[in-house]
Amino acid sequence: MVHKGVETMAEDLKEDRITKISDEFVEFLRDAGYLEIGACIQCGNCTASCPSGRRTALRTREIMREAILGQEDVLKDKELWLCTTCYTCFERCPRNIPTTDIIIFLRNLAVQRGYILENHLNLCKIFYQYGHGVPINDEKWNELRESYGVSRIPPTVHAHPEAVKECQDLIESVGFDKKIKIGNYEEKKEEEKK
Ligand code: SF4
Ligand code: SF4
């Protein structure tokens, strides 16, 4: 594939792709300065080096392909959420394509469209409620911290409970609290059937 600039890619996308995300995607590339995605040669190094893909259906190369083509369906792809963001694919990509950042971007876009796995959704809800993705709810962890010579209670919302409200204000300021109420994939699918 010839290395194309973002503007050329945008033209291609407008010409022959059925897409609803291309404008946002191209905008992302432009803003991030990532012109390289057009240079993807579909070599599959990303898939081959993906530790998650060895055990799951995640195929990074396919996600890159769908993204480059601006295919809306990539946002409904549950495999998008199986990436651990380890960045191995990025390190091994011969074209230096920011694969992991692209996956993160696609997830953000997927959530905006109402697609998120239940476990991730629950984590978001917990974060909203407690100001921590994984709250410390067992005294044994405090004891473990102490045994390592650090403060029993971490200097987070655990030590500053008043900061939970600040976290919630921040989440609400960008409207993410409404996204948390959107439901998961299954609920979204039911909604689409109506
Ligand atoms: S390793 Fe890079 S060039 Fe190869 S398929 Fe993946 S993103 Fe494309
Ligand atoms: S960043 Fe994600 S897609 Fe890339 S190798 Fe790691 S788990 Fe796989």
Short mmCIF file of C-alpha atoms and ligand atoms in Angstrom, two decimals:
data_model
loop_
_atom_site.label_atom_id
_atom_site.label_comp_id
_atom_site.label_asym_id
_atom_site.label_seq_id
_atom_site.Cartn_x
_atom_site.Cartn_y
_atom_site.Cartn_z
CA MET A 1 0.00 0.00 0.00
CA VAL A 2 1.30 3.43 -0.87
CA HIS A 3 1.91 5.71 2.09
CA LYS A 4 -0.86 8.30 1.90
CA GLY A 5 -1.37 11.52 3.75
CA VAL A 6 -4.50 12.07 5.83
CA GLU A 7 -6.08 14.37 3.26
CA THR A 8 -5.70 11.75 0.51
CA MET A 9 -7.11 9.09 2.79
CA ALA A 10 -10.10 11.29 3.56
CA GLU A 11 -10.76 11.67 -0.14
CA ASP A 12 -10.55 7.90 -0.64
CA LEU A 13 -12.91 7.34 2.24
CA LYS A 14 -15.42 9.79 0.89
CA GLU A 15 -15.26 8.20 -2.53
CA ASP A 16 -15.87 4.56 -1.92
CA ARG A 17 -16.44 3.70 1.70
CA ILE A 18 -19.68 3.32 3.57
CA THR A 19 -18.67 4.93 6.77
CA LYS A 20 -19.89 7.03 9.62
CA ILE A 21 -16.64 7.24 11.52
CA SER A 22 -14.19 8.30 8.87
CA ASP A 23 -14.42 12.02 9.54
CA GLU A 24 -13.79 11.53 13.23
CA PHE A 25 -11.07 9.04 12.51
CA VAL A 26 -9.28 11.25 10.05
CA GLU A 27 -9.63 14.14 12.47
CA PHE A 28 -8.05 12.01 15.16
CA LEU A 29 -5.15 11.16 12.89
CA ARG A 30 -4.64 14.76 11.97
CA ASP A 31 -4.81 15.98 15.56
CA ALA A 32 -2.48 13.29 16.79
CA GLY A 33 -0.08 13.83 13.91
CA TYR A 34 -0.36 10.17 13.00
CA LEU A 35 -0.07 10.13 9.25
CA GLU A 36 1.38 6.64 9.28
CA ILE A 37 -1.77 4.55 9.37
CA GLY A 38 -2.11 4.79 5.60
CA ALA A 39 1.20 2.94 5.44
CA CYS A 40 -0.20 -0.25 6.97
CA ILE A 41 0.87 -3.11 4.74
CA GLN A 42 -1.32 -5.68 6.51
CA CYS A 43 1.76 -7.73 7.33
CA GLY A 44 0.16 -9.16 10.47
CA ASN A 45 3.14 -8.56 12.77
CA CYS A 46 0.77 -6.87 15.21
CA THR A 47 -1.48 -9.91 15.38
CA ALA A 48 1.45 -12.30 15.60
CA SER A 49 3.03 -10.42 18.51
CA CYS A 50 -0.17 -9.81 20.45
CA PRO A 51 -0.16 -11.70 23.77
CA SER A 52 -3.91 -11.31 24.10
CA GLY A 53 -4.52 -12.59 20.56
CA ARG A 54 -2.79 -15.84 21.48
CA ARG A 55 -5.61 -16.66 23.84
CA THR A 56 -8.54 -14.71 22.46
CA ALA A 57 -10.17 -13.80 19.16
CA LEU A 58 -8.43 -10.40 19.09
CA ARG A 59 -6.82 -9.84 15.68
CA THR A 60 -5.06 -6.50 15.67
CA ARG A 61 -4.36 -6.52 11.94
CA GLU A 62 -8.07 -6.90 11.21
CA ILE A 63 -8.95 -4.07 13.53
CA MET A 64 -6.39 -1.85 11.77
CA ARG A 65 -7.83 -2.79 8.42
CA GLU A 66 -11.39 -2.00 9.44
CA ALA A 67 -10.28 1.26 11.02
CA ILE A 68 -8.34 2.36 7.94
CA LEU A 69 -11.40 1.67 5.83
CA GLY A 70 -13.54 3.60 8.30
CA GLN A 71 -15.90 0.71 8.81
CA GLU A 72 -18.48 1.47 11.45
CA ASP A 73 -18.70 -2.18 12.48
CA VAL A 74 -15.27 -2.06 14.08
CA LEU A 75 -16.89 -0.14 16.93
CA LYS A 76 -19.23 -3.05 17.60
CA ASP A 77 -16.33 -5.49 17.67
CA LYS A 78 -16.14 -6.95 21.18
CA GLU A 79 -12.53 -7.97 20.54
CA LEU A 80 -11.66 -4.28 20.71
CA TRP A 81 -11.96 -4.67 24.47
CA LEU A 82 -9.59 -7.64 24.73
CA CYS A 83 -6.50 -5.50 24.15
CA THR A 84 -4.44 -5.04 27.31
CA THR A 85 -2.72 -1.92 25.90
CA CYS A 86 0.70 -3.53 26.33
CA TYR A 87 2.04 -1.72 23.21
CA THR A 88 3.89 -4.79 21.87
CA CYS A 89 2.19 -4.45 18.49
CA PHE A 90 3.29 -0.83 18.22
CA GLU A 91 6.87 -1.76 19.09
CA ARG A 92 6.92 -4.45 16.40
CA CYS A 93 5.06 -2.69 13.62
CA PRO A 94 7.48 -2.20 10.72
CA ARG A 95 5.58 0.95 9.72
CA ASN A 96 5.53 2.50 13.17
CA ILE A 97 1.75 2.69 13.20
CA PRO A 98 0.33 3.71 16.60
CA THR A 99 -1.81 0.60 16.81
CA THR A 100 -2.49 0.71 20.54
CA ASP A 101 -3.44 4.38 20.50
CA ILE A 102 -5.77 3.66 17.61
CA ILE A 103 -7.44 0.88 19.60
CA ILE A 104 -7.86 3.22 22.56
CA PHE A 105 -9.32 5.84 20.26
CA LEU A 106 -11.75 3.32 18.77
CA ARG A 107 -12.86 2.28 22.23
CA ASN A 108 -13.58 5.88 23.11
CA LEU A 109 -15.60 6.24 19.97
CA ALA A 110 -17.38 2.94 20.66
CA VAL A 111 -18.43 4.16 24.10
CA GLN A 112 -19.71 7.37 22.59
CA ARG A 113 -21.87 5.22 20.34
CA GLY A 114 -23.04 3.12 23.28
CA TYR A 115 -20.89 0.02 22.89
CA ILE A 116 -19.04 -1.19 25.94
CA LEU A 117 -18.57 -4.56 27.57
CA GLU A 118 -20.43 -5.14 30.80
CA ASN A 119 -17.29 -5.63 32.90
CA HIS A 120 -15.82 -2.35 31.67
CA LEU A 121 -19.11 -0.61 32.25
CA ASN A 122 -19.22 -1.90 35.81
CA LEU A 123 -15.69 -0.64 36.37
CA CYS A 124 -16.75 2.82 35.19
CA LYS A 125 -19.68 2.75 37.59
CA ILE A 126 -17.42 1.75 40.48
CA PHE A 127 -15.01 4.54 39.59
CA TYR A 128 -17.86 7.05 39.57
CA GLN A 129 -19.12 5.85 42.93
CA TYR A 130 -15.81 5.47 44.78
CA GLY A 131 -13.23 7.48 42.80
CA HIS A 132 -11.26 4.24 42.36
CA GLY A 133 -11.48 1.60 39.64
CA VAL A 134 -10.50 -1.06 42.15
CA PRO A 135 -11.29 0.18 45.66
CA ILE A 136 -9.35 -1.30 48.55
CA ASN A 137 -12.02 -3.03 50.54
CA ASP A 138 -10.04 -5.46 52.61
CA GLU A 139 -7.90 -4.61 55.61
CA LYS A 140 -5.30 -7.19 54.54
CA TRP A 141 -4.18 -4.88 51.69
CA ASN A 142 -3.55 -2.08 54.16
CA GLU A 143 -1.50 -4.48 56.25
CA LEU A 144 0.43 -5.56 53.17
CA ARG A 145 1.19 -1.92 52.33
CA GLU A 146 2.42 -1.36 55.85
CA SER A 147 4.68 -4.41 55.62
CA TYR A 148 6.35 -2.77 52.60
CA GLY A 149 6.93 0.42 54.56
CA VAL A 150 4.40 2.60 52.77
CA SER A 151 1.38 4.33 54.25
CA ARG A 152 -1.39 1.96 55.32
CA ILE A 153 -3.91 3.91 53.30
CA PRO A 154 -2.90 5.04 49.80
CA PRO A 155 -2.86 8.81 49.20
CA THR A 156 -5.88 8.62 46.91
CA VAL A 157 -9.58 9.04 47.60
CA HIS A 158 -9.09 6.46 50.33
CA ALA A 159 -7.10 9.01 52.29
CA HIS A 160 -9.13 11.94 50.91
CA PRO A 161 -12.79 10.86 50.73
CA GLU A 162 -13.84 14.44 49.99
CA ALA A 163 -12.11 14.02 46.60
CA VAL A 164 -14.75 11.51 45.45
CA LYS A 165 -17.08 14.43 44.82
CA GLU A 166 -14.34 16.13 42.77
CA CYS A 167 -13.96 12.98 40.66
CA GLN A 168 -17.71 12.89 40.12
CA ASP A 169 -17.77 16.57 39.16
CA LEU A 170 -15.04 15.92 36.60
CA ILE A 171 -16.88 12.92 35.17
CA GLU A 172 -20.11 14.90 34.97
CA SER A 173 -18.38 17.90 33.39
CA VAL A 174 -17.63 15.80 30.29
CA GLY A 175 -20.99 14.00 30.36
CA PHE A 176 -19.47 10.62 31.10
CA ASP A 177 -21.98 9.97 33.88
CA LYS A 178 -24.66 9.79 31.18
CA LYS A 179 -22.57 7.32 29.18
CA ILE A 180 -22.31 5.11 32.26
CA LYS A 181 -26.08 4.76 32.20
CA ILE A 182 -26.16 3.61 28.59
CA GLY A 183 -26.04 -0.08 29.41
CA ASN A 184 -23.88 -2.75 27.87
CA TYR A 185 -23.65 -4.36 24.44
CA GLU A 186 -26.61 -6.63 24.99
CA GLU A 187 -28.85 -3.77 26.09
CA LYS A 188 -27.64 -1.71 23.16
CA LYS A 189 -28.52 -4.49 20.74
CA GLU A 190 -32.01 -4.75 22.21
CA GLU A 191 -32.37 -1.00 21.85
CA GLU A 192 -31.34 -1.18 18.18
CA LYS A 193 -33.98 -3.85 17.46
CA LYS A 194 -36.79 -1.49 18.52
S1 SF4 B 1 2.21 -4.62 12.11
FE1 SF4 B 1 1.78 -2.53 11.37
S2 SF4 B 1 1.92 -2.65 9.13
FE2 SF4 B 1 1.73 -4.76 9.90
S3 SF4 B 1 -0.51 -5.15 9.85
FE3 SF4 B 1 -0.03 -4.41 11.90
S4 SF4 B 1 -0.40 -2.20 11.79
FE4 SF4 B 1 -0.23 -2.93 9.68
S1 SF4 B 2 -1.41 -3.37 22.71
FE1 SF4 B 2 -3.27 -4.63 22.58
S2 SF4 B 2 -3.40 -5.25 20.44
FE2 SF4 B 2 -1.30 -4.53 20.79
S3 SF4 B 2 -0.11 -6.37 21.33
FE3 SF4 B 2 -0.80 -5.50 23.26
S4 SF4 B 2 -2.77 -6.52 23.70
FE4 SF4 B 2 -2.30 -6.88 21.52
#
